[in-house]
Amino acid sequence: FLRPRTFFSSSARRMAEAPVEIVGMGLISEPIEGASREALWGAMMSKVTGVANFLPVSDVECAQKDGFTYRKMTFIGPGPLNNKVITENIYSNFETGLIQFVVLDGDGKETDFEVMNCLLSDPLRIEYYARSVSTKERQPFQAPKDKALFAIEKSIDIAKAASA
């Protein structure tokens, strides 16, 4: 019995084996023009329940709770998060411009790790990073950098279209 074999060119093999660049200590957009703060916030908030429009995820479940949104999803993109089930409680505050994605453990309890999506002012910009919930110190964010950049750009595009 012979198994089918797949042959890759040396350049395709290098691409498949190339390490995925991660977000690391954070990403921040260039100053944003042509969109209001309200439109940017709305676009960023649409990622909470419409995450599949922004990131490579599947099996997304969301539920509104008292003061936060519960979300469970499977990341299907490249890198260290591939096929990882991510469960979060998501808190948002328009006045501060912060959306906090607090990761839950296997028992459904909040961990000390959160991903921050921030709407910065003067000038308007979007920033993504990870930090400790308790100390607020930044931590390396293991998400693929290109996927995070895509999510930021998509939020900006949605906001600009809404502001037009």
Coordinates of C-alpha atoms in Angstrom, one line a residue:
F1 CA 0.0 0.0 0.0
L2 CA 1.5 3.3 -1.1
R3 CA 0.8 6.6 0.5
P4 CA 0.4 9.6 -1.7
R5 CA 3.3 12.0 -1.3
T6 CA 3.3 15.7 -1.5
F7 CA 6.3 17.5 -2.8
F8 CA 7.1 21.1 -2.0
S9 CA 9.5 23.4 -3.7
S10 CA 12.3 24.7 -1.5
S11 CA 10.7 28.2 -1.4
A12 CA 7.3 26.8 -0.4
R13 CA 8.9 24.6 2.3
R14 CA 10.7 27.7 3.7
M15 CA 7.5 29.6 3.8
A16 CA 5.6 26.8 5.6
E17 CA 8.4 26.5 8.1
A18 CA 9.0 30.2 8.6
P19 CA 8.2 31.4 12.1
V20 CA 5.1 33.5 12.5
E21 CA 5.9 37.0 13.7
I22 CA 3.9 37.7 16.9
V23 CA 2.5 41.0 18.3
G24 CA 4.9 40.9 21.2
M25 CA 4.7 44.0 23.5
G26 CA 2.1 45.8 21.4
L27 CA 0.9 47.4 18.2
I28 CA -0.3 51.0 17.5
S29 CA -1.8 52.4 14.4
E30 CA -0.7 55.6 12.7
P31 CA -2.9 58.6 13.5
I32 CA -6.4 58.1 12.1
E33 CA -8.0 60.8 10.0
G34 CA -11.4 60.7 8.3
A35 CA -13.2 58.9 11.1
S36 CA -14.9 60.1 14.3
R37 CA -14.1 58.7 17.7
E38 CA -17.7 57.4 18.0
A39 CA -17.4 55.6 14.6
L40 CA -14.0 54.1 15.6
W41 CA -15.4 52.9 18.9
G42 CA -18.4 51.3 17.2
A43 CA -16.1 49.5 14.7
M44 CA -13.9 48.3 17.6
M45 CA -17.0 47.1 19.5
S46 CA -18.3 45.2 16.5
K47 CA -15.2 42.9 16.9
V48 CA -16.6 41.7 20.3
T49 CA -19.4 39.6 18.8
G50 CA -18.5 39.8 15.1
V51 CA -14.9 38.6 15.7
A52 CA -15.0 36.2 12.7
N53 CA -15.1 39.3 10.4
F54 CA -11.8 40.4 11.9
L55 CA -9.8 37.3 12.9
P56 CA -9.4 33.7 11.7
V57 CA -11.7 32.0 14.3
S58 CA -14.4 29.4 14.3
D59 CA -17.1 28.1 16.6
V60 CA -17.7 31.5 18.1
E61 CA -20.2 31.7 21.1
C62 CA -21.2 35.0 22.7
A63 CA -23.5 35.8 25.6
Q64 CA -24.3 39.1 27.2
K65 CA -23.8 39.0 31.0
D66 CA -24.2 41.6 33.7
G67 CA -21.6 44.2 32.8
F68 CA -19.6 42.2 30.3
T69 CA -19.7 39.9 27.3
Y70 CA -18.7 36.2 27.5
R71 CA -17.0 34.8 24.4
K72 CA -15.6 31.4 23.4
M73 CA -13.9 30.7 20.1
T74 CA -11.3 28.6 18.4
F75 CA -8.4 30.4 16.7
I76 CA -7.7 28.8 13.3
G77 CA -4.8 31.1 12.1
P78 CA -1.1 30.4 12.1
G79 CA 1.2 30.6 15.0
P80 CA 1.2 29.5 18.7
L81 CA -2.6 30.1 19.1
N82 CA -3.5 27.7 16.2
N83 CA -6.5 25.5 17.2
K84 CA -6.5 27.0 20.7
V85 CA -9.9 27.5 22.3
I86 CA -10.0 31.0 23.7
T87 CA -12.6 31.8 26.4
E88 CA -12.9 35.4 27.6
N89 CA -14.9 37.9 29.6
I90 CA -14.9 41.2 27.7
Y91 CA -15.4 44.6 29.4
S92 CA -15.6 47.9 27.6
N93 CA -15.7 51.6 28.6
F94 CA -16.3 54.3 25.9
E95 CA -15.1 57.1 28.2
T96 CA -11.7 55.5 28.7
G97 CA -11.5 53.9 25.2
L98 CA -10.6 50.5 26.7
I99 CA -11.9 47.1 25.7
Q100 CA -10.5 44.4 28.0
F101 CA -10.5 40.7 26.9
V102 CA -9.8 38.8 30.1
V103 CA -8.8 35.2 29.4
L104 CA -10.6 32.5 31.4
D105 CA -9.1 29.3 32.7
G106 CA -10.5 25.8 32.1
D107 CA -12.8 26.3 35.1
G108 CA -14.3 29.5 33.7
K109 CA -12.4 31.7 36.2
E110 CA -10.7 34.9 35.1
T111 CA -6.9 34.6 34.8
D112 CA -4.4 37.4 35.3
F113 CA -4.0 37.8 31.5
E114 CA -5.9 40.2 29.4
V115 CA -5.7 41.6 25.9
M116 CA -6.3 45.3 25.5
N117 CA -7.8 47.1 22.5
C118 CA -7.5 50.8 23.2
L119 CA -8.9 53.8 21.4
L120 CA -6.3 56.6 22.0
S121 CA -7.0 60.3 21.5
D122 CA -5.1 63.3 20.4
P123 CA -4.5 62.0 17.8
L124 CA -6.9 59.2 17.3
R125 CA -5.1 55.8 17.1
I126 CA -5.9 52.1 18.0
E127 CA -3.5 50.1 20.1
Y128 CA -3.4 46.4 20.9
Y129 CA -1.3 44.8 23.6
A130 CA -1.5 42.2 26.4
R131 CA -1.0 42.8 30.1
S132 CA -1.3 41.4 33.6
V133 CA -4.8 42.2 35.1
S134 CA -3.3 42.6 38.6
T135 CA -0.2 44.6 37.9
K136 CA -1.1 46.2 34.6
E137 CA 2.4 45.4 33.3
R138 CA 2.6 44.6 29.6
Q139 CA 3.3 41.0 28.7
P140 CA 4.2 39.4 25.3
F141 CA 1.1 38.9 23.2
Q142 CA 1.4 35.6 21.2
A143 CA -1.1 36.5 18.5
P144 CA 0.1 36.7 14.9
K145 CA 1.1 40.3 14.1
D146 CA -0.3 40.3 10.6
K147 CA -3.8 39.2 11.9
A148 CA -3.8 41.9 14.6
L149 CA -2.7 44.5 12.0
F150 CA -5.6 43.3 9.7
A151 CA -8.1 43.7 12.6
I152 CA -6.9 47.2 13.3
E153 CA -7.1 48.2 9.6
K154 CA -10.5 46.7 9.2
S155 CA -11.8 48.7 12.3
I156 CA -10.4 51.9 10.7
D157 CA -12.0 51.1 7.3
I158 CA -15.4 50.4 8.9
A159 CA -15.2 53.7 10.9
K160 CA -14.2 55.7 7.9
A161 CA -17.1 54.3 5.9
A162 CA -19.5 55.1 8.8
S163 CA -18.1 58.6 9.0
A164 CA -18.5 59.4 5.3

